Amino acid sequence: SKLYPVRVVAVTLPSGEVETLLTNLDAKAFAKEEFLALYALRWGVETAFDRIKNQLQIEKFSGKTPMSVEQEFYATMLLFNMATMLAVEATEKLERKHTGKNLKYHYVANYNLLIGSLKDELPSLVLETSDRKRNKIYAKLRDRALCKPCPVKKGRSFPRPGYPRPRHKKFLRDAF
């Protein structure tokens, strides 16, 4: 087994809470003071893992055989990638629409609505042989994500729950 050096960095969050981070980033390349900003850049990665695990429920398999579990895994990852691609395009379209407007919040595509719509249309989208019809389905999905855009509210923070946390979210509604 090979050993890897790890650096431990303690950063103080705006709430006053101390967060301990483990990293392989070199101390010469990144000062301790830079880690709060670097940590914030990971938010997109963390939300992607949250979507895969909780919205798409990657750990819940209906199949029993290794092949069926593998198929479900890849189908879920395809759904996630398609939804992410559609959400990015929908958000770009929304930004063009809002250019020059003085809005209180920045808005993004509704990811939950997109996943719910995509799960019904994904077979048609993948199996359609006509480029024109496939593009029409794709545009319909992208535009559906704009029906109820979500505001991005900067500076919000949510206190972490005390431990022990509940193992399962009782009132979590499935996206599909």
C-alpha atoms as a printed R data frame, in Angstrom:
    type eleno elety resid chain resno       x      y       z
1   ATOM     1    CA   SER     A     1   0.000  0.000   0.000
2   ATOM     2    CA   LYS     A     2   1.167  3.468  -0.855
3   ATOM     3    CA   LEU     A     3   1.068  6.429   1.536
4   ATOM     4    CA   TYR     A     4  -0.109  9.827   0.365
5   ATOM     5    CA   PRO     A     5   0.716 13.054   2.192
6   ATOM     6    CA   VAL     A     6  -2.323 14.968   3.413
7   ATOM     7    CA   ARG     A     7  -2.500 18.537   4.653
8   ATOM     8    CA   VAL     A     8  -4.971 19.502   7.385
9   ATOM     9    CA   VAL     A     9  -6.324 23.052   7.129
10  ATOM    10    CA   ALA     A    10  -8.743 24.649   9.620
11  ATOM    11    CA   VAL     A    11 -10.817 27.526   8.204
12  ATOM    12    CA   THR     A    12 -13.310 29.714  10.019
13  ATOM    13    CA   LEU     A    13 -16.654 30.033   8.242
14  ATOM    14    CA   PRO     A    14 -18.637 33.309   8.264
15  ATOM    15    CA   SER     A    15 -20.871 31.745  10.942
16  ATOM    16    CA   GLY     A    16 -17.836 31.425  13.235
17  ATOM    17    CA   GLU     A    17 -17.810 27.642  12.930
18  ATOM    18    CA   VAL     A    18 -14.409 26.057  12.305
19  ATOM    19    CA   GLU     A    19 -14.289 23.666   9.342
20  ATOM    20    CA   THR     A    20 -11.427 21.177   9.113
21  ATOM    21    CA   LEU     A    21 -10.381 20.342   5.558
22  ATOM    22    CA   LEU     A    22  -8.082 17.608   4.303
23  ATOM    23    CA   THR     A    23  -6.244 18.275   1.074
24  ATOM    24    CA   ASN     A    24  -3.354 17.135  -1.052
25  ATOM    25    CA   LEU     A    25  -2.708 20.720  -2.217
26  ATOM    26    CA   ASP     A    26   0.808 21.867  -1.438
27  ATOM    27    CA   ALA     A    27   1.282 24.523   1.251
28  ATOM    28    CA   LYS     A    28   3.674 26.400  -1.060
29  ATOM    29    CA   ALA     A    29   1.076 26.597  -3.838
30  ATOM    30    CA   PHE     A    30  -1.908 27.582  -1.661
31  ATOM    31    CA   ALA     A    31  -1.849 29.628   1.525
32  ATOM    32    CA   LYS     A    32  -4.232 28.771   4.358
33  ATOM    33    CA   GLU     A    33  -6.151 32.019   3.743
34  ATOM    34    CA   GLU     A    34  -7.055 30.903   0.199
35  ATOM    35    CA   PHE     A    35  -8.874 27.768   1.339
36  ATOM    36    CA   LEU     A    36 -12.159 29.437   2.246
37  ATOM    37    CA   ALA     A    37 -12.515 30.646  -1.363
38  ATOM    38    CA   LEU     A    38 -11.329 27.273  -2.715
39  ATOM    39    CA   TYR     A    39 -13.783 25.469  -0.447
40  ATOM    40    CA   ALA     A    40 -16.646 27.579  -1.835
41  ATOM    41    CA   LEU     A    41 -15.697 26.512  -5.386
42  ATOM    42    CA   ARG     A    42 -16.458 22.897  -4.436
43  ATOM    43    CA   TRP     A    43 -20.132 23.718  -3.942
44  ATOM    44    CA   GLY     A    44 -21.035 22.718  -7.504
45  ATOM    45    CA   VAL     A    45 -19.389 19.327  -7.042
46  ATOM    46    CA   GLU     A    46 -21.131 18.783  -3.715
47  ATOM    47    CA   THR     A    47 -24.549 19.655  -5.165
48  ATOM    48    CA   ALA     A    48 -23.918 17.278  -8.078
49  ATOM    49    CA   PHE     A    49 -23.189 14.422  -5.652
50  ATOM    50    CA   ASP     A    50 -26.289 15.385  -3.657
51  ATOM    51    CA   ARG     A    51 -28.453 15.263  -6.791
52  ATOM    52    CA   ILE     A    52 -27.079 11.880  -7.819
53  ATOM    53    CA   LYS     A    53 -27.496 10.398  -4.371
54  ATOM    54    CA   ASN     A    54 -30.734 11.986  -3.154
55  ATOM    55    CA   GLN     A    55 -32.768 13.197  -6.138
56  ATOM    56    CA   LEU     A    56 -31.858 10.365  -8.482
57  ATOM    57    CA   GLN     A    57 -31.466  7.877  -5.612
58  ATOM    58    CA   ILE     A    58 -28.461  6.128  -7.143
59  ATOM    59    CA   GLU     A    59 -28.272  3.717  -4.202
60  ATOM    60    CA   LYS     A    60 -31.782  2.323  -4.732
61  ATOM    61    CA   PHE     A    61 -31.762 -0.463  -7.284
62  ATOM    62    CA   SER     A    62 -34.797 -2.438  -8.327
63  ATOM    63    CA   GLY     A    63 -32.760 -5.161 -10.011
64  ATOM    64    CA   LYS     A    64 -31.166 -8.050  -8.162
65  ATOM    65    CA   THR     A    65 -28.504 -9.254 -10.581
66  ATOM    66    CA   PRO     A    66 -25.150 -7.533 -11.073
67  ATOM    67    CA   MET     A    67 -26.053 -6.771 -14.711
68  ATOM    68    CA   SER     A    68 -29.390 -5.135 -13.823
69  ATOM    69    CA   VAL     A    69 -27.734 -3.014 -11.106
70  ATOM    70    CA   GLU     A    70 -25.054 -1.932 -13.571
71  ATOM    71    CA   GLN     A    71 -27.703 -1.047 -16.174
72  ATOM    72    CA   GLU     A    72 -29.641  1.026 -13.637
73  ATOM    73    CA   PHE     A    73 -26.443  2.787 -12.574
74  ATOM    74    CA   TYR     A    74 -25.550  3.768 -16.142
75  ATOM    75    CA   ALA     A    75 -29.139  4.762 -16.939
76  ATOM    76    CA   THR     A    76 -29.159  7.026 -13.871
77  ATOM    77    CA   MET     A    77 -25.835  8.578 -14.843
78  ATOM    78    CA   LEU     A    78 -27.142  9.157 -18.387
79  ATOM    79    CA   LEU     A    79 -30.230 10.837 -16.927
80  ATOM    80    CA   PHE     A    80 -28.039 12.996 -14.651
81  ATOM    81    CA   ASN     A    81 -25.726 14.051 -17.489
82  ATOM    82    CA   MET     A    82 -28.618 14.842 -19.827
83  ATOM    83    CA   ALA     A    83 -30.421 16.816 -17.108
84  ATOM    84    CA   THR     A    84 -27.259 18.766 -16.296
85  ATOM    85    CA   MET     A    85 -26.640 19.566 -19.959
86  ATOM    86    CA   LEU     A    86 -30.256 20.695 -20.403
87  ATOM    87    CA   ALA     A    87 -30.124 22.761 -17.194
88  ATOM    88    CA   VAL     A    88 -26.977 24.578 -18.338
89  ATOM    89    CA   GLU     A    89 -28.520 25.397 -21.719
90  ATOM    90    CA   ALA     A    90 -31.815 26.443 -20.137
91  ATOM    91    CA   THR     A    91 -30.015 28.694 -17.655
92  ATOM    92    CA   GLU     A    92 -28.028 30.305 -20.478
93  ATOM    93    CA   LYS     A    93 -31.283 30.965 -22.332
94  ATOM    94    CA   LEU     A    94 -32.767 32.441 -19.166
95  ATOM    95    CA   GLU     A    95 -29.727 34.696 -18.687
96  ATOM    96    CA   ARG     A    96 -30.077 36.013 -22.246
97  ATOM    97    CA   LYS     A    97 -33.753 36.724 -21.552
98  ATOM    98    CA   HIS     A    98 -32.890 38.606 -18.337
99  ATOM    99    CA   THR     A    99 -29.979 40.600 -19.797
100 ATOM   100    CA   GLY     A   100 -30.391 44.279 -19.022
101 ATOM   101    CA   LYS     A   101 -33.148 43.702 -16.471
102 ATOM   102    CA   ASN     A   102 -32.555 44.799 -12.897
103 ATOM   103    CA   LEU     A   103 -33.732 41.670 -11.077
104 ATOM   104    CA   LYS     A   104 -33.376 41.091  -7.357
105 ATOM   105    CA   TYR     A   105 -32.029 37.549  -7.868
106 ATOM   106    CA   HIS     A   106 -30.129 35.576 -10.456
107 ATOM   107    CA   TYR     A   107 -32.336 32.744 -11.769
108 ATOM   108    CA   VAL     A   108 -31.440 29.230 -12.899
109 ATOM   109    CA   ALA     A   109 -33.376 26.415 -14.549
110 ATOM   110    CA   ASN     A   110 -35.593 24.282 -12.327
111 ATOM   111    CA   TYR     A   111 -33.582 21.062 -12.002
112 ATOM   112    CA   ASN     A   112 -36.326 19.066 -10.251
113 ATOM   113    CA   LEU     A   113 -38.832 19.921 -12.944
114 ATOM   114    CA   LEU     A   114 -36.257 18.996 -15.568
115 ATOM   115    CA   ILE     A   115 -35.526 15.578 -14.038
116 ATOM   116    CA   GLY     A   116 -39.227 14.820 -13.727
117 ATOM   117    CA   SER     A   117 -39.787 15.743 -17.373
118 ATOM   118    CA   LEU     A   118 -36.675 14.035 -18.668
119 ATOM   119    CA   LYS     A   119 -37.426 10.655 -17.125
120 ATOM   120    CA   ASP     A   120 -40.587 10.465 -19.242
121 ATOM   121    CA   GLU     A   121 -38.963 11.718 -22.445
122 ATOM   122    CA   LEU     A   122 -35.499 10.110 -22.224
123 ATOM   123    CA   PRO     A   123 -36.448  6.950 -24.160
124 ATOM   124    CA   SER     A   124 -37.970  9.039 -26.977
125 ATOM   125    CA   LEU     A   125 -34.969 11.345 -26.986
126 ATOM   126    CA   VAL     A   126 -32.467  8.494 -27.193
127 ATOM   127    CA   LEU     A   127 -34.379  6.288 -29.626
128 ATOM   128    CA   GLU     A   128 -35.621  8.974 -32.033
129 ATOM   129    CA   THR     A   129 -33.959  8.544 -35.446
130 ATOM   130    CA   SER     A   130 -35.056 11.863 -36.914
131 ATOM   131    CA   ASP     A   131 -32.708 14.717 -35.970
132 ATOM   132    CA   ARG     A   132 -35.528 17.233 -36.399
133 ATOM   133    CA   LYS     A   133 -37.851 15.351 -34.022
134 ATOM   134    CA   ARG     A   134 -35.037 14.711 -31.517
135 ATOM   135    CA   ASN     A   135 -34.142 18.427 -31.509
136 ATOM   136    CA   LYS     A   136 -37.802 19.296 -30.993
137 ATOM   137    CA   ILE     A   137 -38.025 16.960 -27.952
138 ATOM   138    CA   TYR     A   138 -34.770 18.396 -26.623
139 ATOM   139    CA   ALA     A   139 -35.964 22.006 -27.008
140 ATOM   140    CA   LYS     A   140 -39.276 21.153 -25.329
141 ATOM   141    CA   LEU     A   141 -37.425 19.673 -22.345
142 ATOM   142    CA   ARG     A   142 -35.039 22.636 -22.112
143 ATOM   143    CA   ASP     A   143 -37.895 25.124 -22.232
144 ATOM   144    CA   ARG     A   144 -39.951 23.173 -19.686
145 ATOM   145    CA   ALA     A   145 -37.128 23.712 -17.168
146 ATOM   146    CA   LEU     A   146 -37.769 27.455 -17.568
147 ATOM   147    CA   CYS     A   147 -41.457 27.280 -16.588
148 ATOM   148    CA   LYS     A   148 -40.638 27.860 -12.925
149 ATOM   149    CA   PRO     A   149 -37.062 29.181 -12.676
150 ATOM   150    CA   CYS     A   150 -35.358 29.075  -9.294
151 ATOM   151    CA   PRO     A   151 -33.819 32.166  -7.691
152 ATOM   152    CA   VAL     A   152 -30.244 31.938  -6.438
153 ATOM   153    CA   LYS     A   153 -30.174 33.772  -3.125
154 ATOM   154    CA   LYS     A   154 -26.628 34.750  -2.171
155 ATOM   155    CA   GLY     A   155 -25.422 34.745   1.399
156 ATOM   156    CA   ARG     A   156 -27.932 32.245   2.740
157 ATOM   157    CA   SER     A   157 -26.669 29.841   5.338
158 ATOM   158    CA   PHE     A   158 -28.335 26.983   7.070
159 ATOM   159    CA   PRO     A   159 -27.177 25.810  10.485
160 ATOM   160    CA   ARG     A   160 -26.166 22.195  10.524
161 ATOM   161    CA   PRO     A   161 -28.451 19.925  12.506
162 ATOM   162    CA   GLY     A   162 -27.242 18.566  15.811
163 ATOM   163    CA   TYR     A   163 -25.974 15.019  15.928
164 ATOM   164    CA   PRO     A   164 -27.154 12.351  15.597
165 ATOM   165    CA   ARG     A   165 -28.885 13.330  12.372
166 ATOM   166    CA   PRO     A   166 -31.853 11.324  11.135
167 ATOM   167    CA   ARG     A   167 -30.777  8.526   8.832
168 ATOM   168    CA   HIS     A   168 -33.478  9.107   6.224
169 ATOM   169    CA   LYS     A   169 -35.345 12.203   5.127
170 ATOM   170    CA   LYS     A   170 -38.961 11.475   5.973
171 ATOM   171    CA   PHE     A   171 -40.678 13.946   3.676
172 ATOM   172    CA   LEU     A   172 -38.394 13.857   0.629
173 ATOM   173    CA   ARG     A   173 -40.494 13.623  -2.518
174 ATOM   174    CA   ASP     A   174 -38.972 11.663  -5.400
175 ATOM   175    CA   ALA     A   175 -38.034 13.721  -8.443
176 ATOM   176    CA   PHE     A   176 -39.287 10.837 -10.558
